[in-house]
């Protein structure tokens, strides 16, 4: 075993699971103590200032700058009391990370000394350098001005003695340069469209909230192994590495006992999460070795998106204290399941009604059917856009395998709702409001054995092969990648649903104007939407080849390449939807298209460079060194047995030839990889450059990995320079 791997294993074996602190209090006593939430605002703000924040959050009212001074003073007083020394506008640029620039609360006093100061103007707005973040041409290098603006809907919080204030990030022109701005606009658009329909049933509805529950998958590796793998450190995935003899095939890791080191980490990170007001509910082992998941309770979509990013920051910080490394890359290890974010999405009124909950008699629940049909119709019309929203270099390593949703959109609704939908499709103009005289039996009981309580099954089973599945009172979008900001997909989902709700209301109004009653008009449009979107519904195995052929026959477009998928963002249909719903302008959509392609190029370029370096400076020298030892072995045997050495050294000679062949192949492939990059790099048009990297550079990386992984199985284990899968994927 190589010295690097020995040192890594020594660090691994000597480290003991430990807590870096112990929180003795019940969670209820310290939950959200590091968040400037509504209860704290009520204590620290004047009644006038508190009301202004409530009105801003609940009704979208703007906050006057004079009131902002009062809010800033109260927020600063609380933060300083909590030990905060700095503040920052915390925003989501068009990268994989959040951004923050820390400023101290202190201002100088005349005569010496300092005092803590924080004004309303500073709370509401700051000016980071807009040109230094990805902008897709919205800002030139010499046009540096951009603005962060406070989002009152997401409460401020403290991490590491810094008050973090969630904000949007926009250009000098007001165009969005972040993920939060279009998310907020899409929520507003969906709220408006949904309320218009809800008020046809209940006049007391004046707001509809988008709710989101995010199941987050992730990997954990020992920090020593991580540092010994340049590909993991730089690319967050292993570019090389033969699969282990045992990985997930026995399915014994899934829901198994959590390893003690990981449990210690989980307890510490959950404690911090609770202090930040994140209601974590679930933790468990996932399918792949060293893969885990946490899931919070549902929350408002904007806040849930922020909290998910907060957790990714906190987890990395706390893992370091345990000498572990959290990896959010969708596919850090080849051959085992990758990681995603399962986004459970629903819409709920201010009166507490979940608009996607069928109730006991869904066949007569027009309100549920109105929203259910509109969601399905929206996903059908923009199915390729919605799938394209999850596409990235890292997520495409995961999508399409027998581990994650296929790269073609379909919707699973379950047996009960399928029967309901089919009965609606058979309706005629004479029986629009009467689906069936027979009440739907939503639940039946499963009797196992006498001592086991009866099981009440859900109204629908779960289909893990479906990218977009109805799961009782919500839709679960399973294709979102584990490393991404969910806002990038959620603003598209919100937008396409809002578009259909507007269309639904207009069509119903038209039918009512022609003489139909409201119920009959709604049922007619529900039927129309369900018939029009029939092709998107699929109840079978989304992993099967039969489904891919069937999807093609239905006209459902699969994601075949990343650059090709990005084009959907700027299609006429997509741009029209964005503009009509007030989410993105055409210019903003094209800017994001440029950023996505540029990010894809840069990440693939980095991976190609690292792979070339590892192959040339680690793998090939190791192979030659081992080959030299074989040559010396053959020479020694020939000296001892000159007549029989060819027969005695048959294995060594075959290995020498094989290694030479592998080394020559690697040298050729790396050369061709470099040349392909050179050709692609001179292309100035970003989308064309992205396509060139996909078609000419990327294929060589697969070829190189195949050969290197073969060498790993031939070369002496003591010489191999990189920690192997069998060492990294299992905690002792």
XYZ file of C-alpha atoms in Angstrom:
732
model
C 0.000 0.000 0.000
C 1.349 3.456 -0.923
C 2.654 5.828 1.761
C -0.154 8.292 1.024
C -2.801 5.655 1.623
C -1.007 4.350 4.725
C -0.987 7.835 6.240
C -4.675 8.240 5.379
C -5.540 4.899 6.950
C -3.494 5.729 10.063
C -5.436 8.960 10.522
C -8.682 7.089 9.882
C -7.991 4.319 12.390
C -6.759 6.572 15.203
C -9.670 9.000 15.063
C -12.416 8.324 17.558
C -16.004 9.483 17.277
C -16.558 12.453 19.550
C -18.871 15.378 20.076
C -17.229 18.796 19.952
C -19.801 19.981 22.472
C -22.788 18.507 24.254
C -26.206 20.201 24.207
C -28.076 19.061 27.299
C -31.282 21.080 26.872
C -34.429 19.754 25.177
C -34.705 20.932 21.577
C -37.819 22.951 22.386
C -35.751 25.186 24.687
C -33.167 26.259 22.104
C -35.044 25.867 18.809
C -34.531 28.956 16.591
C -32.492 30.768 19.227
C -30.103 31.958 16.476
C -32.915 33.293 14.258
C -34.451 36.764 14.347
C -37.923 35.348 13.886
C -41.337 36.863 14.554
C -41.393 36.202 18.343
C -38.023 37.965 18.732
C -39.132 40.795 16.465
C -42.130 41.318 18.708
C -39.773 41.737 21.681
C -37.149 43.907 20.006
C -39.240 46.052 17.643
C -41.767 48.770 18.230
C -45.388 47.806 17.466
C -45.212 49.983 14.344
C -42.039 48.292 13.074
C -43.303 44.827 13.918
C -46.538 45.437 12.014
C -44.549 46.659 9.003
C -42.616 43.380 8.878
C -45.778 41.300 9.299
C -47.492 43.212 6.490
C -44.423 42.789 4.271
C -44.313 39.042 4.878
C -48.057 38.348 4.684
C -49.251 40.900 2.171
C -46.168 42.004 0.235
C -46.308 45.579 1.586
C -43.159 47.686 1.178
C -41.273 48.854 4.276
C -40.531 52.587 4.547
C -36.931 53.514 5.198
C -37.836 55.295 8.435
C -39.388 52.078 9.714
C -36.340 50.193 8.415
C -34.160 52.198 10.822
C -36.255 50.915 13.720
C -36.063 47.342 12.426
C -32.302 47.597 11.938
C -31.822 48.900 15.483
C -33.853 46.041 16.958
C -32.114 43.450 14.798
C -28.687 44.801 15.761
C -29.578 44.858 19.465
C -30.605 41.212 19.345
C -27.593 40.142 17.275
C -25.056 41.900 19.487
C -26.664 40.381 22.565
C -26.213 36.976 20.880
C -22.500 37.687 20.404
C -22.551 38.783 16.749
C -19.758 41.154 15.750
C -20.442 41.368 11.998
C -23.335 41.357 9.559
C -23.624 40.310 5.937
C -26.131 40.345 3.122
C -26.469 36.634 2.331
C -27.466 35.932 -1.266
C -27.570 33.244 -3.942
C -25.553 34.209 -7.039
C -25.649 32.087 -10.195
C -23.101 29.648 -8.788
C -23.387 26.456 -6.748
C -22.828 28.394 -3.526
C -24.097 31.279 -1.439
C -22.207 34.562 -1.131
C -21.493 36.909 1.750
C -19.345 39.968 2.495
C -18.918 40.618 6.210
C -19.037 44.115 7.702
C -18.356 44.932 11.354
C -21.070 46.567 13.426
C -18.486 48.945 14.913
C -18.205 52.609 13.956
C -15.600 55.027 15.407
C -16.566 57.541 18.060
C -15.247 61.082 18.333
C -12.481 61.152 20.860
C -11.706 57.480 20.465
C -13.433 54.177 20.917
C -16.161 52.521 18.866
C -19.848 51.773 19.132
C -22.150 49.236 17.473
C -24.153 50.761 14.655
C -26.522 49.378 12.040
C -28.883 51.578 10.039
C -32.022 50.900 8.049
C -30.387 51.836 4.761
C -27.677 49.229 5.378
C -30.298 46.615 6.262
C -32.350 47.250 3.146
C -29.614 47.573 0.544
C -25.912 47.001 -0.095
C -23.672 47.082 -3.147
C -21.433 44.075 -3.864
C -19.450 43.866 -7.117
C -21.908 42.542 -9.710
C -19.295 42.012 -12.435
C -17.361 39.429 -10.418
C -20.260 36.958 -10.319
C -21.641 34.987 -13.282
C -24.063 37.251 -15.135
C -24.347 35.919 -18.685
C -23.523 39.281 -20.236
C -25.960 41.333 -18.166
C -22.992 43.243 -16.727
C -19.679 44.147 -18.352
C -16.462 43.956 -16.367
C -16.378 47.752 -16.109
C -20.031 47.809 -14.944
C -19.467 46.696 -11.399
C -22.505 48.053 -9.632
C -25.097 45.596 -8.364
C -27.411 45.558 -5.376
C -28.442 43.172 -2.646
C -31.845 43.976 -1.153
C -33.333 42.576 2.068
C -35.926 39.809 1.785
C -38.174 40.243 4.868
C -39.875 36.919 4.091
C -36.822 34.934 5.178
C -35.638 35.703 8.731
C -32.081 36.791 9.528
C -29.888 34.295 11.373
C -26.505 34.071 13.070
C -23.665 31.752 12.014
C -20.204 32.077 13.561
C -20.895 35.463 15.196
C -22.135 36.938 11.903
C -25.680 38.171 11.369
C -26.747 36.806 7.973
C -29.513 38.769 6.246
C -31.157 36.907 3.309
C -31.304 39.141 0.251
C -31.951 39.200 -3.466
C -29.140 40.171 -5.839
C -29.894 42.325 -8.885
C -27.971 44.311 -11.465
C -27.875 48.101 -11.695
C -30.691 47.735 -14.245
C -32.821 45.710 -11.821
C -32.299 42.454 -13.720
C -31.875 39.404 -11.504
C -28.394 37.990 -10.946
C -29.424 35.327 -8.446
C -31.714 32.355 -7.819
C -33.874 33.929 -5.109
C -35.344 36.763 -7.193
C -37.060 34.550 -9.804
C -38.174 32.190 -7.028
C -39.904 35.052 -5.209
C -41.470 36.287 -8.443
C -42.725 32.789 -9.273
C -44.246 32.408 -5.798
C -46.011 35.736 -6.254
C -47.272 34.687 -9.687
C -48.570 31.352 -8.432
C -50.180 32.989 -5.410
C -52.121 35.412 -7.613
C -53.267 32.729 -10.061
C -54.233 30.259 -7.331
C -56.157 32.778 -5.215
C -58.322 33.680 -8.216
C -59.498 30.058 -8.461
C -59.758 29.483 -4.695
C -62.080 32.450 -4.308
C -64.542 30.693 -6.591
C -64.908 28.204 -3.717
C -64.100 30.262 -0.612
C -64.146 34.075 -0.528
C -62.033 34.120 2.650
C -58.942 32.898 0.785
C -56.589 35.812 0.164
C -53.231 34.059 -0.084
C -51.793 30.771 -1.322
C -48.385 29.660 -0.075
C -46.035 27.365 -1.964
C -44.826 24.697 0.459
C -41.637 22.719 0.065
C -40.063 19.807 1.904
C -36.528 18.955 0.767
C -35.047 15.508 1.373
C -31.271 15.982 1.152
C -28.950 13.087 0.277
C -25.188 13.313 0.785
C -22.003 11.251 1.143
C -19.470 11.346 3.964
C -15.827 10.283 3.693
C -12.932 10.452 6.074
C -11.090 13.738 5.660
C -7.723 11.968 5.326
C -8.938 9.972 2.342
C -10.436 13.131 0.866
C -7.100 14.956 1.098
C -5.323 12.008 -0.518
C -7.593 12.183 -3.597
C -6.892 15.288 -5.753
C -9.984 14.528 -7.837
C -12.257 14.551 -4.779
C -10.663 17.748 -3.463
C -10.904 19.668 -6.732
C -13.874 18.099 -8.546
C -15.848 16.655 -5.604
C -15.967 13.286 -7.396
C -13.595 10.437 -8.099
C -12.527 10.664 -11.739
C -10.746 7.319 -11.403
C -11.369 4.237 -9.292
C -12.392 0.632 -9.771
C -15.595 -0.475 -8.084
C -15.217 -2.376 -4.828
C -15.993 -6.099 -4.635
C -18.739 -5.165 -2.180
C -20.623 -1.910 -2.329
C -24.436 -1.671 -2.214
C -25.435 -4.949 -3.860
C -26.510 -6.600 -0.577
C -28.649 -3.538 0.267
C -27.483 -3.852 3.869
C -26.557 -0.197 4.284
C -30.045 1.145 3.538
C -31.789 2.096 6.815
C -29.028 0.262 8.687
C -27.521 1.302 12.008
C -25.820 4.679 11.595
C -22.025 4.431 12.150
C -20.897 5.996 15.418
C -18.657 8.632 13.783
C -21.474 9.689 11.506
C -23.983 9.712 14.354
C -21.736 12.031 16.371
C -21.546 14.359 13.377
C -25.317 14.169 12.818
C -26.108 15.066 16.422
C -23.894 18.128 16.304
C -25.181 19.324 12.958
C -28.799 18.750 14.004
C -28.218 20.796 17.155
C -26.992 23.699 15.044
C -29.895 23.201 12.634
C -32.418 23.438 15.468
C -30.756 26.624 16.725
C -31.192 28.020 13.221
C -34.894 27.167 13.264
C -34.659 24.260 10.821
C -37.134 21.552 11.928
C -35.157 18.457 10.961
C -37.322 15.382 11.306
C -35.635 12.412 9.611
C -32.138 10.951 9.348
C -31.089 7.585 7.950
C -28.569 5.591 5.954
C -29.198 5.718 2.218
C -28.680 2.930 -0.324
C -25.011 3.461 -1.172
C -22.263 2.924 1.422
C -21.367 6.154 3.255
C -24.509 7.815 1.844
C -27.032 9.419 4.193
C -30.126 11.605 4.164
C -31.869 14.194 6.295
C -35.313 15.674 5.814
C -36.967 18.645 7.546
C -40.667 19.271 8.076
C -42.431 21.190 5.312
C -42.017 24.939 5.165
C -42.758 27.905 2.958
C -40.768 27.432 -0.258
C -38.607 30.547 -0.013
C -37.615 29.775 3.575
C -37.107 26.063 2.848
C -34.747 26.890 -0.013
C -32.746 29.216 2.246
C -32.637 26.682 5.063
C -31.400 23.947 2.758
C -28.457 26.127 1.735
C -27.838 27.001 5.386
C -27.660 23.291 6.200
C -25.132 22.649 3.440
C -22.900 25.346 4.959
C -23.333 24.115 8.534
C -22.750 20.464 7.626
C -19.399 21.242 6.007
C -18.261 23.267 9.011
C -19.230 20.645 11.563
C -17.924 17.711 9.520
C -14.490 19.346 9.628
C -14.578 19.248 13.442
C -15.131 15.499 13.199
C -12.377 15.103 10.585
C -14.986 14.126 8.021
C -15.884 15.547 4.643
C -19.467 16.006 3.439
C -19.852 15.569 -0.315
C -22.944 16.939 -2.054
C -21.825 15.974 -5.566
C -24.510 13.926 -7.283
C -22.128 11.110 -8.260
C -18.884 11.115 -6.268
C -18.395 7.357 -6.710
C -19.014 5.429 -9.927
C -21.037 2.238 -9.700
C -23.082 3.157 -6.621
C -26.197 5.273 -6.252
C -25.860 9.019 -6.538
C -27.484 11.747 -4.449
C -30.415 14.041 -5.083
C -32.765 16.473 -3.431
C -36.324 15.124 -3.413
C -38.495 18.238 -3.499
C -41.956 17.632 -2.032
C -44.090 20.457 -3.415
C -47.608 21.538 -2.524
C -49.752 24.677 -2.301
C -51.725 25.689 0.796
C -54.219 28.502 1.396
C -54.129 31.001 4.238
C -57.164 29.125 5.597
C -55.067 25.967 5.967
C -56.410 24.001 2.985
C -53.877 21.920 1.062
C -55.059 22.374 -2.516
C -53.432 19.067 -3.528
C -55.132 17.002 -0.842
C -57.954 14.876 -2.338
C -59.856 14.387 0.901
C -62.158 11.437 1.428
C -64.147 11.861 -1.783
C -61.764 13.175 -4.451
C -64.254 12.486 -7.236
C -66.463 15.281 -5.979
C -63.700 17.612 -4.891
C -63.690 20.142 -7.692
C -61.145 22.379 -6.026
C -58.629 19.562 -5.723
C -59.282 18.420 -9.287
C -58.878 21.954 -10.622
C -55.385 22.286 -9.175
C -54.414 18.663 -9.766
C -55.299 18.872 -13.466
C -53.559 22.239 -13.848
C -50.305 20.912 -12.370
C -50.354 17.897 -14.672
C -51.201 20.068 -17.689
C -48.356 22.461 -16.865
C -45.788 19.699 -16.445
C -46.949 18.128 -19.711
C -46.666 21.352 -21.697
C -43.217 22.208 -20.297
C -41.935 18.710 -19.506
C -38.597 19.196 -21.230
C -38.047 22.590 -19.585
C -38.723 21.130 -16.141
C -36.299 18.264 -16.731
C -33.756 20.698 -18.182
C -33.937 22.718 -14.964
C -32.184 19.915 -13.069
C -29.477 19.323 -15.661
C -25.845 19.969 -14.779
C -22.562 18.218 -15.417
C -22.678 16.571 -12.000
C -26.370 15.584 -12.048
C -26.092 13.994 -15.493
C -23.690 11.431 -14.026
C -26.656 10.383 -11.863
C -29.778 10.746 -14.024
C -30.883 7.929 -16.241
C -29.365 5.064 -14.255
C -31.282 2.513 -12.204
C -30.901 4.692 -9.140
C -32.561 7.979 -9.992
C -35.373 9.229 -12.179
C -34.859 8.704 -15.895
C -33.894 11.691 -18.016
C -37.384 11.919 -19.534
C -40.334 13.431 -17.684
C -43.378 11.445 -16.615
C -45.963 11.780 -13.849
C -47.067 8.983 -11.538
C -50.452 9.456 -9.836
C -51.266 5.994 -8.451
C -54.018 3.448 -9.020
C -56.865 5.285 -7.255
C -56.355 8.587 -9.034
C -55.724 6.831 -12.345
C -59.182 5.284 -12.110
C -60.615 8.665 -11.195
C -58.887 10.398 -14.113
C -59.990 7.720 -16.554
C -63.588 8.091 -15.400
C -63.390 11.876 -15.887
C -62.041 11.403 -19.398
C -65.143 9.340 -20.252
C -67.549 12.079 -19.178
C -69.941 13.635 -21.659
C -71.558 17.059 -21.671
C -74.643 15.549 -19.990
C -72.922 14.221 -16.882
C -70.091 16.692 -16.279
C -70.742 17.010 -12.532
C -71.559 13.374 -11.811
C -68.503 11.174 -12.029
C -69.935 8.200 -10.157
C -72.617 7.522 -7.611
C -70.229 5.184 -5.852
C -68.001 6.773 -3.217
C -64.285 6.151 -3.584
C -62.857 3.988 -0.855
C -59.697 5.907 -0.142
C -58.211 3.565 2.425
C -58.504 -0.101 3.132
C -56.920 -2.013 5.995
C -54.082 -4.501 5.676
C -54.186 -7.314 8.245
C -50.804 -8.975 8.800
C -50.827 -11.138 11.919
C -52.847 -10.926 15.120
C -50.322 -9.012 17.239
C -49.556 -6.451 14.507
C -51.904 -3.429 14.339
C -53.842 -3.042 11.127
C -52.044 -0.976 8.469
C -53.832 1.880 6.713
C -52.202 2.158 3.281
C -51.860 5.539 1.611
C -54.171 6.460 -1.223
C -51.321 5.912 -3.668
C -48.143 3.843 -3.680
C -44.755 5.494 -4.261
C -42.937 5.129 -7.563
C -39.242 5.888 -7.116
C -38.674 5.550 -10.860
C -40.892 8.545 -11.624
C -39.323 12.029 -11.801
C -42.597 13.658 -10.710
C -44.874 11.553 -8.537
C -48.086 12.338 -6.674
C -47.720 11.072 -3.108
C -51.062 11.640 -1.412
C -51.210 15.415 -0.900
C -48.179 16.717 -2.803
C -45.975 16.102 -5.818
C -42.453 14.821 -5.302
C -39.915 16.094 -7.845
C -37.163 13.501 -7.504
C -34.806 14.558 -10.299
C -33.275 17.616 -8.583
C -29.539 17.229 -7.911
C -28.086 17.115 -4.401
C -25.583 19.953 -4.899
C -27.890 22.514 -6.508
C -29.936 25.411 -5.215
C -33.517 24.114 -5.438
C -34.716 27.590 -6.399
C -33.380 26.987 -9.922
C -36.003 24.257 -10.444
C -38.754 25.542 -8.173
C -39.200 28.874 -9.942
C -39.795 26.955 -13.168
C -42.259 24.554 -11.539
C -44.123 27.470 -9.930
C -44.170 29.332 -13.226
C -45.554 26.531 -15.366
C -48.285 25.797 -12.818
C -49.187 29.488 -12.519
C -49.476 29.676 -16.314
C -51.952 26.792 -16.369
C -53.981 28.157 -13.459
C -54.398 31.441 -15.334
C -55.435 29.495 -18.425
C -57.810 27.317 -16.388
C -59.564 30.357 -14.887
C -59.898 32.048 -18.283
C -61.403 28.931 -19.880
C -63.822 28.400 -16.987
C -64.938 32.036 -17.183
C -65.501 31.635 -20.910
C -67.656 28.531 -20.402
C -69.644 30.236 -17.642
C -70.216 33.231 -19.919
C -71.723 30.848 -22.483
C -74.274 29.587 -19.943
C -72.640 26.666 -18.085
C -72.783 26.575 -14.297
C -69.510 26.994 -12.418
C -69.310 23.297 -11.474
C -69.990 22.107 -15.019
C -67.599 24.646 -16.496
C -64.842 23.541 -14.119
C -65.422 19.865 -14.785
C -65.334 20.488 -18.522
C -61.928 22.206 -18.313
C -60.620 19.623 -15.832
C -61.519 16.931 -18.345
C -59.922 18.922 -21.164
C -56.653 19.364 -19.225
C -56.499 15.680 -18.265
C -57.156 14.511 -21.826
C -54.597 16.934 -23.267
C -51.910 15.791 -20.813
C -52.621 12.058 -20.993
C -49.224 11.262 -22.528
C -47.278 12.542 -19.519
C -48.909 10.035 -17.143
C -47.098 6.738 -16.653
C -47.622 4.208 -13.874
C -44.922 1.650 -14.704
C -41.166 1.229 -14.363
C -39.455 4.394 -15.557
C -36.100 2.597 -15.646
C -37.208 0.121 -18.305
C -36.197 0.271 -21.953
C -39.857 -0.236 -22.833
C -40.734 3.085 -21.184
C -38.046 4.954 -23.092
C -39.398 3.604 -26.356
C -42.950 4.418 -25.258
C -41.927 7.927 -24.190
C -40.419 8.530 -27.600
C -43.622 7.322 -29.235
C -45.593 9.765 -27.063
C -43.366 12.624 -28.146
C -41.735 13.137 -24.733
C -38.207 14.421 -25.274
C -35.427 12.895 -23.191
C -32.339 14.713 -21.945
C -29.531 13.377 -24.128
C -26.891 16.061 -23.627
C -26.413 18.897 -21.182
C -25.817 21.669 -23.758
C -28.854 20.551 -25.756
C -31.043 20.586 -22.635
C -30.053 24.148 -21.775
C -31.549 25.376 -25.062
C -35.017 24.735 -23.631
C -34.528 27.669 -21.270
C -34.608 30.087 -24.204
C -37.205 28.367 -26.391
C -40.074 30.666 -27.476
C -42.534 28.725 -25.305
C -40.335 29.000 -22.221
C -39.571 32.686 -22.687
C -43.264 33.446 -23.230
C -44.148 31.673 -19.984
C -41.398 33.485 -18.035
C -42.444 36.884 -19.345
C -46.187 36.377 -18.945
C -45.728 35.271 -15.345
C -43.277 38.089 -14.603
C -40.465 35.710 -13.592
C -37.710 36.379 -16.151
C -37.378 38.687 -19.107
C -36.083 37.297 -22.384
C -32.752 38.987 -21.699
C -32.548 37.416 -18.234
C -33.397 33.963 -19.652
C -30.637 34.273 -22.261
C -28.204 35.413 -19.575
C -28.915 32.299 -17.511
C -28.507 30.181 -20.628
C -25.027 31.683 -21.084
C -24.129 31.144 -17.417
C -25.238 27.497 -17.459
C -23.169 26.748 -20.550
C -20.157 28.607 -19.218
C -20.355 26.761 -15.895
C -20.611 23.438 -17.728
C -17.510 24.265 -19.776
C -15.454 25.338 -16.783
C -16.351 22.315 -14.673
C -15.673 19.867 -17.492
C -12.439 21.695 -18.265
C -11.332 21.350 -14.630
C -12.233 17.648 -14.570
C -10.333 17.034 -17.808
C -7.246 18.815 -16.472
C -7.302 16.922 -13.181
C -7.777 13.615 -14.983
C -4.872 14.358 -17.293
C -2.672 15.295 -14.326
C -3.600 12.196 -12.307
C -3.020 9.928 -15.283
C 0.283 11.461 -16.372
C 1.851 12.177 -12.969
C 0.392 9.415 -10.790
C -0.958 6.458 -12.715
C 1.527 6.085 -15.593
C 4.653 6.434 -13.373
C 3.171 3.899 -10.938
C 2.440 1.494 -13.785
C 5.974 1.839 -15.155
C 7.468 1.379 -11.700
C 5.508 -1.851 -11.197
C 6.380 -2.962 -14.717
C 10.082 -2.417 -13.957
C 9.799 -4.655 -10.925
C 8.266 -7.347 -13.127
C 11.093 -6.946 -15.639
C 13.672 -7.356 -12.870
C 11.795 -10.418 -11.673
C 11.907 -11.959 -15.151
C 15.622 -11.183 -15.486
C 16.357 -12.871 -12.155
C 14.413 -16.000 -13.067
C 16.143 -16.123 -16.455
C 19.533 -16.086 -14.725
C 18.498 -18.970 -12.514
C 16.569 -20.960 -15.108
C 17.781 -19.874 -18.564
C 16.074 -22.755 -20.375
C 12.670 -22.630 -18.658
C 12.237 -18.948 -17.839
C 9.731 -18.321 -20.663
C 7.382 -20.923 -19.254
C 8.030 -19.946 -15.649
C 7.510 -16.216 -16.383
C 4.430 -16.548 -18.559
C 2.282 -14.583 -16.121
C 4.847 -11.827 -15.615
C 5.462 -11.483 -19.353
C 1.739 -11.235 -20.052
C 1.419 -8.568 -17.348
C 4.367 -6.631 -18.770
C 2.749 -6.655 -22.234
C -0.640 -5.723 -20.780
C 0.784 -2.826 -18.768
C 2.684 -1.553 -21.817
C -0.520 -1.659 -23.803
C -2.429 0.206 -21.096
C 0.314 2.839 -20.687
C 0.438 3.441 -24.441
C -3.351 3.773 -24.581
C -3.347 6.250 -21.701
C -0.582 8.323 -23.273
C -2.551 8.491 -26.539
C -5.886 9.260 -24.850
C -4.428 12.022 -22.663
C -2.750 13.555 -25.712
C -6.024 13.455 -27.644
C -7.875 14.871 -24.627
C -5.524 17.845 -24.467
C -5.774 18.438 -28.206
C -9.586 18.287 -28.086
C -9.557 20.882 -25.311
C -7.280 23.140 -27.332
C -9.643 23.011 -30.290
C -12.706 23.646 -28.092
C -11.040 26.491 -26.191
C -10.609 28.671 -29.279
C -14.368 28.668 -29.899
C -15.661 32.044 -28.724
C -19.386 31.322 -28.853
C -20.203 29.887 -25.413
C -23.054 27.516 -26.422
C -20.994 26.122 -29.343
C -18.019 25.736 -27.029
C -20.202 23.866 -24.549
C -21.351 21.483 -27.279
C -17.748 20.945 -28.399
C -16.690 20.031 -24.856
C -19.581 17.593 -24.610
C -18.988 15.915 -27.972
C -15.181 15.951 -28.285
C -13.626 16.297 -24.800
C -15.968 14.346 -22.570
C -15.712 11.008 -24.472
C -11.945 10.778 -23.838
C -12.530 10.977 -20.088
C -14.565 7.764 -20.182
C -11.836 6.065 -22.232
C -9.110 7.133 -19.811
C -11.062 5.978 -16.779
C -11.723 2.555 -18.283
C -8.004 1.935 -18.834
C -6.904 3.351 -15.469
C -9.432 1.204 -13.618
C -8.028 -1.856 -15.388
C -4.533 -0.893 -14.299
C -5.715 -0.517 -10.705
C -6.637 -4.208 -10.697
C -3.218 -5.239 -12.077
C -0.725 -3.075 -10.202
C 0.645 -3.995 -6.791
C -1.646 -2.608 -4.077
C 1.357 -1.211 -2.197
C 2.230 0.996 -5.152
C -1.209 2.346 -6.089
C -1.136 6.086 -5.228
C -4.835 6.793 -4.585
C -7.159 5.519 -1.823
C -9.393 2.842 -3.289
C -13.165 2.530 -3.181
C -13.021 -0.397 -0.759
C -11.093 1.828 1.664
C -13.197 4.971 1.315
C -16.731 3.584 1.196
C -16.953 1.877 4.569
C -16.666 3.279 8.094
C -15.045 1.021 10.674
